[in-house]
Short mmCIF file of C-alpha atoms and ligand atoms in Angstrom, two decimals:
data_model
loop_
_atom_site.label_atom_id
_atom_site.label_comp_id
_atom_site.label_asym_id
_atom_site.label_seq_id
_atom_site.Cartn_x
_atom_site.Cartn_y
_atom_site.Cartn_z
CA MET A 1 17.29 27.82 13.92
CA ARG A 2 13.87 28.19 12.46
CA LEU A 3 11.17 27.03 14.59
CA LEU A 4 7.41 25.79 13.76
CA ARG A 5 4.89 24.82 16.20
CA THR A 6 1.97 22.60 15.28
CA GLN A 7 -0.56 20.02 17.25
CA CYS A 8 0.52 16.87 14.96
CA VAL A 9 3.51 16.98 12.95
CA VAL A 10 3.45 13.87 10.19
CA ALA A 11 6.56 12.14 8.42
CA GLY A 12 5.39 10.89 5.40
CA GLY A 13 3.38 12.20 2.68
CA GLY A 14 2.00 8.34 1.28
CA PRO A 15 -1.34 6.76 1.85
CA ALA A 16 -1.14 6.59 5.60
CA GLY A 17 0.14 10.21 6.21
CA LEU A 18 -1.49 12.27 3.84
CA MET A 19 -4.95 10.43 5.00
CA THR A 20 -4.17 11.14 8.71
CA GLY A 21 -3.25 15.17 7.86
CA TYR A 22 -6.60 15.13 5.99
CA LEU A 23 -9.07 13.62 8.54
CA LEU A 24 -7.25 15.42 11.46
CA ALA A 25 -7.52 19.03 9.41
CA ARG A 26 -11.19 17.91 8.86
CA GLN A 27 -11.64 17.79 12.57
CA GLY A 28 -9.51 21.31 12.82
CA VAL A 29 -6.73 19.98 14.44
CA GLU A 30 -3.28 22.04 13.06
CA VAL A 31 -1.11 19.22 10.85
CA ILE A 32 2.03 19.44 9.24
CA VAL A 33 2.63 16.64 6.81
CA LEU A 34 6.38 16.22 5.93
CA GLU A 35 6.88 14.93 2.27
CA LYS A 36 10.80 14.08 1.31
CA HIS A 37 10.29 14.02 -2.15
CA ALA A 38 9.26 17.16 -4.20
CA ASP A 39 6.01 15.40 -5.96
CA PHE A 40 3.99 11.91 -5.98
CA LEU A 41 5.20 10.73 -8.92
CA ARG A 42 7.04 7.37 -7.63
CA ASP A 43 6.70 4.31 -10.51
CA PHE A 44 5.26 1.22 -8.61
CA ARG A 45 4.51 2.12 -5.47
CA GLY A 46 1.31 0.04 -5.49
CA ASP A 47 -2.05 1.24 -7.43
CA THR A 48 -5.02 -0.85 -6.36
CA VAL A 49 -7.53 0.98 -4.06
CA HIS A 50 -9.91 -1.55 -2.87
CA SER A 51 -13.56 -1.37 -2.13
CA SER A 52 -13.02 -0.40 1.68
CA THR A 53 -11.14 2.47 0.71
CA LEU A 54 -13.18 3.72 -2.11
CA GLU A 55 -16.45 3.66 0.62
CA LEU A 56 -14.33 4.99 3.16
CA PHE A 57 -13.76 8.12 0.16
CA HIS A 58 -17.34 7.72 -0.44
CA GLU A 59 -18.31 8.44 3.33
CA LEU A 60 -16.05 11.57 3.30
CA GLY A 61 -17.93 13.22 0.17
CA ILE A 62 -14.30 13.04 -1.89
CA LEU A 63 -15.44 9.65 -4.10
CA ASP A 64 -16.64 11.52 -7.44
CA GLU A 65 -13.71 13.70 -7.19
CA LEU A 66 -11.54 10.36 -6.89
CA LEU A 67 -13.19 8.41 -9.81
CA THR A 68 -12.35 11.45 -12.55
CA ARG A 69 -8.65 10.32 -12.06
CA PRO A 70 -7.80 7.71 -14.58
CA HIS A 71 -8.28 4.35 -13.55
CA GLN A 72 -9.33 0.84 -14.28
CA LYS A 73 -11.69 -1.29 -12.64
CA ILE A 74 -11.26 -5.00 -11.71
CA ARG A 75 -15.24 -6.43 -10.95
CA GLU A 76 -13.56 -10.08 -11.37
CA ALA A 77 -10.19 -11.59 -10.44
CA LEU A 78 -8.89 -14.46 -13.38
CA ILE A 79 -5.69 -16.41 -12.18
CA THR A 80 -4.23 -18.46 -15.50
CA ILE A 81 -2.68 -21.82 -14.41
CA SER A 82 -0.87 -23.78 -17.55
CA GLY A 83 -3.01 -22.10 -20.01
CA GLN A 84 -6.25 -22.22 -18.60
CA ASP A 85 -8.43 -19.13 -17.08
CA PHE A 86 -10.16 -19.61 -13.70
CA LYS A 87 -12.32 -17.32 -12.03
CA VAL A 88 -11.03 -16.69 -7.99
CA ALA A 89 -12.86 -13.68 -7.21
CA ASP A 90 -16.04 -11.94 -8.18
CA PHE A 91 -16.61 -8.34 -6.16
CA GLY A 92 -20.36 -7.98 -7.75
CA LYS A 93 -21.84 -8.40 -4.60
CA LEU A 94 -19.85 -6.48 -2.36
CA PRO A 95 -22.03 -4.40 0.09
CA THR A 96 -20.11 -1.16 -0.54
CA GLN A 97 -20.81 1.53 -3.33
CA CYS A 98 -17.78 0.34 -5.83
CA LYS A 99 -18.42 -3.29 -6.53
CA TYR A 100 -14.98 -3.29 -7.44
CA ILE A 101 -11.12 -2.68 -7.34
CA ALA A 102 -9.70 0.79 -8.81
CA MET A 103 -6.42 0.66 -10.69
CA MET A 104 -5.50 4.17 -10.20
CA PRO A 105 -1.40 5.36 -10.15
CA GLN A 106 -1.04 6.16 -6.63
CA TRP A 107 0.22 10.06 -7.61
CA ASP A 108 -3.36 10.35 -8.75
CA PHE A 109 -4.70 9.13 -5.42
CA LEU A 110 -2.34 10.81 -3.47
CA ASN A 111 -2.91 14.13 -4.85
CA CYS A 112 -6.58 13.91 -4.90
CA LEU A 113 -6.18 13.54 -1.14
CA ALA A 114 -3.59 16.37 -1.17
CA VAL A 115 -5.94 18.42 -3.00
CA ALA A 116 -8.95 17.83 -0.63
CA ALA A 117 -6.74 18.38 3.05
CA ARG A 118 -5.45 21.26 1.09
CA LYS A 119 -8.95 23.09 1.38
CA TYR A 120 -8.57 23.27 5.45
CA PRO A 121 -6.22 26.25 6.34
CA ASN A 122 -4.98 24.28 9.25
CA PHE A 123 -3.55 21.59 7.05
CA LYS A 124 0.49 22.03 5.86
CA LEU A 125 2.12 19.49 3.53
CA LEU A 126 6.05 20.52 3.21
CA GLN A 127 7.54 18.68 0.04
CA SER A 128 10.73 18.18 -0.30
CA THR A 129 11.12 18.44 3.26
CA LYS A 130 12.91 15.19 5.30
CA ALA A 131 11.97 14.40 8.71
CA GLU A 132 15.71 13.88 10.11
CA SER A 133 15.12 12.94 13.88
CA LEU A 134 12.86 12.97 17.02
CA ILE A 135 13.39 15.53 19.26
CA GLU A 136 12.82 14.08 23.20
CA LYS A 137 12.30 15.66 26.34
CA GLU A 138 12.52 13.85 29.33
CA GLY A 139 11.43 10.45 27.93
CA LYS A 140 8.19 12.49 26.10
CA ILE A 141 8.64 13.18 22.14
CA ILE A 142 8.05 16.64 21.48
CA GLY A 143 8.30 17.21 17.69
CA VAL A 144 11.21 16.27 15.03
CA LYS A 145 13.96 18.06 13.50
CA ALA A 146 13.30 18.45 9.63
CA SER A 147 15.61 19.63 6.60
CA ASP A 148 14.64 21.15 3.35
CA LYS A 149 16.47 23.29 0.57
CA ASP A 150 17.46 25.76 3.80
CA GLY A 151 18.87 23.66 6.20
CA LEU A 152 17.94 21.91 9.22
CA PHE A 153 14.52 23.55 10.97
CA THR A 154 12.63 22.08 14.33
CA ILE A 155 9.02 21.25 14.38
CA GLN A 156 7.51 21.42 17.77
CA ALA A 157 4.12 19.11 18.20
CA ASP A 158 1.77 17.79 20.95
CA LEU A 159 2.17 14.69 18.77
CA THR A 160 4.21 13.39 16.50
CA VAL A 161 3.31 10.60 13.72
CA GLY A 162 5.89 8.19 11.80
CA ALA A 163 4.04 7.48 8.71
CA ASP A 164 7.11 6.95 6.43
CA GLY A 165 7.13 3.88 5.20
CA ARG A 166 9.07 0.66 5.56
CA ASP A 167 12.10 2.19 5.76
CA SER A 168 10.90 4.81 8.54
CA LYS A 169 13.70 6.83 9.87
CA LEU A 170 11.77 7.67 12.93
CA ARG A 171 10.85 4.23 13.60
CA ASP A 172 14.65 3.42 13.81
CA ALA A 173 15.14 6.75 15.53
CA SER A 174 12.41 6.04 18.30
CA GLY A 175 14.51 2.85 19.58
CA LEU A 176 11.01 0.77 19.16
CA GLU A 177 11.76 -2.82 18.35
CA VAL A 178 11.15 -4.20 15.04
CA GLU A 179 10.54 -8.24 14.25
CA ASP A 180 11.13 -8.98 10.91
CA ARG A 181 8.34 -12.13 9.74
CA GLY A 182 10.90 -12.75 6.90
CA ALA A 183 10.03 -12.32 2.69
CA PRO A 184 11.35 -15.40 0.66
CA ILE A 185 10.88 -13.41 -2.51
CA ASP A 186 11.61 -10.17 -4.40
CA VAL A 187 9.95 -8.47 -7.06
CA PHE A 188 10.99 -7.35 -10.65
CA TRP A 189 8.60 -4.94 -12.02
CA MET A 190 7.83 -3.73 -15.53
CA ARG A 191 5.43 -1.94 -17.81
CA LEU A 192 4.84 -3.94 -21.28
CA PRO A 193 2.61 -2.82 -24.19
CA ARG A 194 -0.62 -4.13 -24.06
CA THR A 195 -2.59 -3.85 -27.33
CA SER A 196 -5.73 -6.53 -26.68
CA THR A 197 -9.01 -4.98 -25.99
CA LYS A 198 -10.75 -7.52 -23.57
CA GLU A 199 -13.09 -6.68 -20.93
CA THR A 200 -11.71 -8.89 -18.22
CA GLU A 201 -8.31 -10.37 -18.35
CA SER A 202 -5.94 -12.40 -16.28
CA LEU A 203 -4.39 -10.61 -13.32
CA GLY A 204 -1.48 -13.44 -13.66
CA GLN A 205 -0.12 -16.46 -15.00
CA VAL A 206 1.33 -19.80 -13.12
CA GLY A 207 3.28 -22.04 -15.76
CA ALA A 208 6.17 -24.48 -15.77
CA ALA A 209 8.36 -21.60 -16.43
CA GLY A 210 6.70 -19.90 -13.19
CA PHE A 211 4.52 -17.16 -12.21
CA LEU A 212 3.79 -13.38 -13.69
CA VAL A 213 1.43 -10.89 -12.56
CA GLN A 214 0.25 -9.03 -15.26
CA LEU A 215 -2.65 -6.00 -14.52
CA ASN A 216 -4.60 -4.42 -17.20
CA ARG A 217 -3.26 -0.74 -17.02
CA GLY A 218 -5.09 0.49 -20.20
CA ASP A 219 -2.41 0.94 -23.00
CA TYR A 220 0.23 -0.98 -20.45
CA TRP A 221 0.83 -4.10 -18.79
CA GLN A 222 1.94 -3.70 -15.28
CA CYS A 223 4.24 -6.71 -15.14
CA ALA A 224 5.69 -8.71 -11.57
CA LEU A 225 7.84 -11.47 -11.98
CA PRO A 226 8.51 -12.58 -8.37
CA PHE A 227 11.77 -14.40 -7.62
CA GLN A 228 13.77 -15.59 -4.94
CA LYS A 229 15.02 -13.15 -2.57
CA GLY A 230 18.66 -12.28 -3.02
CA ALA A 231 18.76 -13.74 -6.74
CA ALA A 232 18.13 -9.73 -8.32
CA ASP A 233 22.23 -10.11 -9.38
CA VAL A 234 22.34 -13.71 -10.83
CA ILE A 235 19.33 -12.77 -13.04
CA ARG A 236 20.65 -9.79 -14.45
CA ALA A 237 24.07 -11.38 -14.92
CA GLU A 238 21.95 -13.64 -17.07
CA GLY A 239 21.27 -10.57 -19.45
CA LEU A 240 18.30 -9.09 -20.99
CA GLU A 241 17.54 -11.59 -23.78
CA ALA A 242 17.30 -14.23 -20.80
CA PHE A 243 15.18 -12.21 -19.04
CA ARG A 244 12.40 -11.56 -21.85
CA GLN A 245 12.47 -15.16 -22.66
CA ARG A 246 11.86 -15.86 -19.10
CA ILE A 247 8.58 -13.65 -19.58
CA SER A 248 7.59 -15.35 -22.70
CA ALA A 249 8.51 -18.55 -21.52
CA ILE A 250 5.44 -17.87 -18.68
CA ALA A 251 3.30 -15.86 -20.89
CA PRO A 252 4.02 -17.04 -24.86
CA GLU A 253 1.42 -13.97 -25.97
CA LEU A 254 3.53 -11.39 -24.20
CA SER A 255 7.07 -12.55 -26.25
CA GLU A 256 6.74 -9.29 -28.92
CA ALA A 257 5.57 -7.03 -25.82
CA ALA A 258 9.10 -8.03 -24.12
CA LEU A 259 11.02 -6.95 -26.82
CA VAL A 260 10.79 -3.27 -25.64
CA LEU A 261 12.61 -4.15 -22.48
CA THR A 262 16.24 -3.17 -24.07
CA SER A 263 17.87 -1.79 -20.39
CA TRP A 264 17.52 -3.04 -16.94
CA GLU A 265 16.60 0.72 -16.16
CA GLN A 266 13.19 -0.63 -17.29
CA VAL A 267 13.20 -2.99 -15.14
CA LYS A 268 12.52 -2.18 -11.28
CA LEU A 269 13.86 -4.25 -8.21
CA LEU A 270 11.71 -3.60 -5.12
CA THR A 271 12.80 -5.90 -2.36
CA VAL A 272 9.90 -7.48 -0.28
CA GLN A 273 9.75 -7.21 3.42
CA VAL A 274 7.26 -8.11 6.09
CA ASN A 275 7.80 -6.84 9.69
CA ARG A 276 6.16 -5.25 12.71
CA LEU A 277 6.40 -3.19 15.53
CA LYS A 278 5.60 -4.99 18.91
CA THR A 279 4.96 -1.58 20.14
CA TRP A 280 3.65 1.10 17.51
CA TRP A 281 3.83 3.74 20.19
CA ARG A 282 5.70 5.84 22.62
CA ASP A 283 4.70 9.02 24.21
CA GLY A 284 4.25 11.73 21.69
CA PHE A 285 4.81 9.24 19.29
CA LEU A 286 2.83 6.83 17.15
CA CYS A 287 3.49 4.91 14.20
CA ILE A 288 1.25 3.56 11.24
CA GLY A 289 1.07 1.92 7.91
CA ASP A 290 3.96 0.07 6.57
CA ALA A 291 6.11 2.22 9.56
CA ALA A 292 4.20 -0.20 11.66
CA HIS A 293 3.51 -3.12 9.72
CA ALA A 294 5.42 -3.26 6.33
CA MET A 295 3.43 -5.61 4.15
CA SER A 296 4.33 -8.17 1.30
CA PRO A 297 2.85 -6.64 -2.32
CA LEU A 298 0.68 -10.06 -2.40
CA GLY A 299 -2.73 -9.26 -2.74
CA GLY A 300 -1.84 -5.31 -3.13
CA VAL A 301 -3.14 -4.64 0.58
CA GLY A 302 -0.66 -2.55 1.62
CA ILE A 303 -2.18 0.83 0.81
CA ASN A 304 -5.62 0.28 2.09
CA LEU A 305 -4.23 -1.35 5.56
CA ALA A 306 -2.33 2.09 5.60
CA ILE A 307 -5.48 4.53 4.90
CA GLN A 308 -7.51 2.01 7.61
CA ASP A 309 -4.62 2.40 10.29
CA ALA A 310 -5.09 6.04 9.42
CA VAL A 311 -8.75 6.62 9.59
CA ALA A 312 -8.45 4.62 13.12
CA ALA A 313 -5.71 7.20 14.46
CA ALA A 314 -7.70 10.04 13.08
CA ARG A 315 -10.75 9.43 15.07
CA ILE A 316 -8.96 8.17 18.15
CA LEU A 317 -6.67 10.82 18.28
CA GLY A 318 -8.54 14.02 16.66
CA PRO A 319 -10.64 14.75 19.60
CA ALA A 320 -7.55 14.10 22.13
CA LEU A 321 -5.49 16.66 20.23
CA LEU A 322 -8.53 19.09 20.00
CA THR A 323 -8.84 19.40 23.72
CA ASP A 324 -4.95 19.00 24.57
CA THR A 325 -5.91 15.95 26.47
CA THR A 326 -3.83 13.06 23.77
CA ASP A 327 -2.05 10.66 25.99
CA THR A 328 -0.12 7.45 25.84
CA LYS A 329 -3.63 5.37 26.44
CA HIS A 330 -4.91 6.92 23.37
CA LEU A 331 -1.90 5.62 21.02
CA ALA A 332 -2.33 2.27 22.61
CA GLN A 333 -5.95 2.36 21.74
CA VAL A 334 -4.74 3.25 18.20
CA GLN A 335 -2.47 0.15 18.28
CA LYS A 336 -5.16 -2.21 19.95
CA ARG A 337 -8.03 -1.40 17.40
CA ARG A 338 -5.33 -1.80 14.16
CA VAL A 339 -2.87 -4.42 15.25
CA TRP A 340 -5.36 -7.41 14.40
CA PRO A 341 -6.12 -7.05 10.92
CA ALA A 342 -2.55 -6.07 10.25
CA ASN A 343 -1.03 -9.32 11.95
CA ILE A 344 -3.83 -11.47 10.50
CA THR A 345 -2.89 -10.43 7.03
CA GLN A 346 0.93 -10.37 7.05
CA LYS A 347 0.01 -14.25 8.63
CA ALA A 348 -1.87 -14.79 5.45
CA GLN A 349 0.89 -13.22 3.25
CA ILE A 350 3.71 -15.14 5.11
CA LEU A 351 1.67 -18.52 4.23
CA ALA A 352 0.70 -17.34 0.95
CA HIS A 353 4.23 -17.00 0.27
CA LYS A 354 5.02 -20.67 1.63
CA TYR A 355 2.60 -22.28 -0.24
CA VAL A 356 1.58 -20.37 -2.94
CA LEU A 357 4.41 -18.18 -4.27
CA VAL A 358 7.67 -19.98 -3.58
CA PRO A 359 5.97 -23.38 -4.79
CA ALA A 360 4.80 -21.10 -8.03
CA ILE A 361 7.98 -19.84 -9.30
CA ASN A 362 10.27 -22.70 -8.33
CA THR A 363 7.98 -25.28 -10.31
CA LYS A 364 9.56 -27.20 -13.27
CA THR A 365 6.17 -28.37 -14.66
CA ALA A 366 3.25 -27.38 -15.78
CA PRO A 367 1.11 -26.82 -12.27
CA ARG A 368 -2.01 -28.54 -11.79
CA PRO A 369 -4.81 -25.98 -10.40
CA PRO A 370 -5.48 -26.70 -6.55
CA PHE A 371 -8.88 -27.89 -5.49
CA VAL A 372 -9.40 -24.36 -4.23
CA ILE A 373 -9.47 -22.76 -7.10
CA ARG A 374 -11.17 -25.35 -9.21
CA LEU A 375 -14.11 -24.90 -6.40
CA LEU A 376 -14.05 -21.33 -6.68
CA ASN A 377 -14.07 -21.49 -10.47
CA LYS A 378 -17.24 -23.42 -10.49
CA PHE A 379 -19.05 -21.96 -7.92
CA SER A 380 -19.89 -18.52 -8.51
CA VAL A 381 -21.52 -17.57 -5.07
CA LEU A 382 -17.73 -19.03 -3.57
CA ARG A 383 -15.86 -16.05 -5.29
CA GLY A 384 -17.53 -13.46 -3.27
CA ILE A 385 -15.49 -15.30 -0.19
CA PRO A 386 -12.09 -13.80 -1.47
CA ALA A 387 -13.37 -10.77 -3.23
CA ARG A 388 -14.39 -9.28 0.52
CA ALA A 389 -11.27 -10.56 2.02
CA VAL A 390 -9.11 -8.76 -0.52
CA GLY A 391 -12.01 -5.99 -1.48
CA ILE A 392 -12.97 -5.30 2.27
CA GLY A 393 -10.34 -7.00 4.40
CA LEU A 394 -10.38 -7.38 8.21
CA ARG A 395 -12.21 -4.55 10.44
CA PRO A 396 -12.63 -1.58 7.77
CA GLU A 397 -12.97 1.74 9.23
CA HIS A 398 -15.35 3.96 8.37
CA TRP A 399 -15.51 7.81 9.19
CA GLN A 400 -18.44 9.59 10.71
CA GLU A 401 -17.74 13.16 11.46
CA PRO A 402 -17.04 13.25 15.12
CA ASP A 403 -19.29 15.43 17.37
C1 LIG B 501 6.67 -4.15 -4.68
C2 LIG B 501 5.48 -4.03 -3.87
C3 LIG B 501 4.58 -3.65 -4.39
C4 LIG B 501 3.19 -3.15 -4.30
N1 LIG B 501 2.18 -3.15 -4.57
C5 LIG B 501 0.94 -2.72 -3.69
C6 LIG B 501 -0.28 -2.80 -4.63
O1 LIG B 501 -0.15 -2.83 -5.42
N2 LIG B 501 -1.19 -2.49 -3.11
C7 LIG B 501 -1.12 -2.12 -2.37
O2 LIG B 501 -2.31 -1.88 -1.65
N3 LIG B 501 -0.02 -2.21 -1.65
C8 LIG B 501 1.00 -2.46 -2.09
N4 LIG B 501 2.41 -2.63 -2.10
C9 LIG B 501 2.26 -2.45 -0.28
C10 LIG B 501 2.26 -0.41 -0.52
O3 LIG B 501 3.24 -0.18 -1.53
C11 LIG B 501 2.39 -0.30 1.51
O4 LIG B 501 1.91 -0.99 2.43
C12 LIG B 501 1.91 1.40 1.28
O5 LIG B 501 2.43 2.18 0.30
C13 LIG B 501 2.11 1.71 2.96
O6 LIG B 501 1.60 3.03 2.44
P1 LIG B 501 2.26 4.06 3.89
O7 LIG B 501 1.77 5.42 3.71
O8 LIG B 501 2.53 3.20 5.04
O9 LIG B 501 3.91 4.15 3.19
P2 LIG B 501 4.89 4.56 1.92
O10 LIG B 501 3.72 4.51 0.57
O11 LIG B 501 5.87 4.02 1.62
O12 LIG B 501 5.02 5.90 2.26
C14 LIG B 501 5.43 6.64 2.80
C15 LIG B 501 6.30 8.47 2.66
O13 LIG B 501 6.85 8.59 3.20
C16 LIG B 501 8.07 9.49 2.09
N5 LIG B 501 9.25 9.28 3.33
C17 LIG B 501 9.84 8.40 3.72
N6 LIG B 501 10.98 8.81 5.05
C18 LIG B 501 10.53 10.36 4.92
C19 LIG B 501 11.20 11.03 5.74
N7 LIG B 501 12.14 11.10 6.32
N8 LIG B 501 10.52 12.34 5.90
C20 LIG B 501 9.58 12.74 4.85
N9 LIG B 501 8.85 11.97 4.34
C21 LIG B 501 9.42 10.73 4.06
C22 LIG B 501 8.19 8.61 1.57
O14 LIG B 501 8.69 9.34 0.32
C23 LIG B 501 6.68 8.19 1.15
O15 LIG B 501 5.98 9.01 0.02
C24 LIG B 501 3.49 -3.00 -2.73
C25 LIG B 501 4.62 -3.07 -1.74
C26 LIG B 501 6.00 -3.46 -2.47
C27 LIG B 501 7.12 -3.34 -2.13
#
């Protein structure tokens, strides 16, 4: 069997895996990132790049390169409740270079990271290559078995990172215990044509017929329709006409745009999970990003948390890998640093599922805007609070080149 040897092997070329690979390579660590797909072209994987992530790109000197790629800027968040617009967040006063959230296709974001990482000869990205299982010796993980078009091969490594997302194969193989925190919703995602030229637009609508997320993506709307978990087949059985009417009932101005939906192929089901690992590591092995804590799409914070995990991991583990002193205490340090923001963010998502999303999708009457929303709409100074919570989040990580 073919055998490769490296200092760190990372399973998963998503936000967490690529950022880890890039930052380790930048410090001089030999790293191999495995990505099971041939490219990064996957729709509806979440396209929000928050101010904290943009700030990080600025610190790394690759922000200008990132912003040459197509994106839209959300400077102010609006939500429409029973036909009336409410301003809920203003990113304009954030203490960051970019006072906005960038909506960028995830493949552009990941391609930018891959291009930056490939400048280091000690970085290798193996696409169309799947991590299959962990290799264990005397209780320690010493690498992975992987497969590509030529079959199975072995990669031996001082450290194996599981950044293979919420259905992580390596996490399952490690035997680490996953705690399911429950998610009461699933989501249908679709693209609808957009003709409006308004600068600021609502990010979503809540009405008597339910809730629709509606993101301006230039010439199309990226729409998300949340519904009660497990009800996808019931909705599909009602037929496409009923589905289009469901959209029109929430957002009448999208009635015409919804006519483009002529096949269920255009409507992607994304099952929502919220879970977390009790312990993120074993000797020689660490999980980060969704593999350690699968996030709900609510707030669009998952990519940004995955990136922050990667920064903390690379900052703590890079010097140890370089000096061949990686130890379980370093792995525990990564968890200690990142578990708190992940945990609190998940708690906030669970509360928002229960008290905001579920009532919004089950409502039968035109909802009244909650007091907090009216308050935010009235006082612009208050809109900086949700902007900071979403745009920067808890415990943002920064990058300083290690000595
Ligand atoms: C419906 C939905 C919408 C969302 N929208 C947003 C949003 O707008 N903004 C936001 O910030 N977050 C969003 N999220 C959350 C976000 O997608 C995740 O939190 C984030 O992508 C996690 O990054 P990651 O790198 O940990 O994992 P992933 O992005 O899942 O990346 C894992 C990578 O590993 C690869 N892989 C998997 N298994 C293997 C294997 N065995 N071998 C090799 N490679 C493998 C996968 O192909 C993938 O490229 C959304 C989530 C859902 C479910």
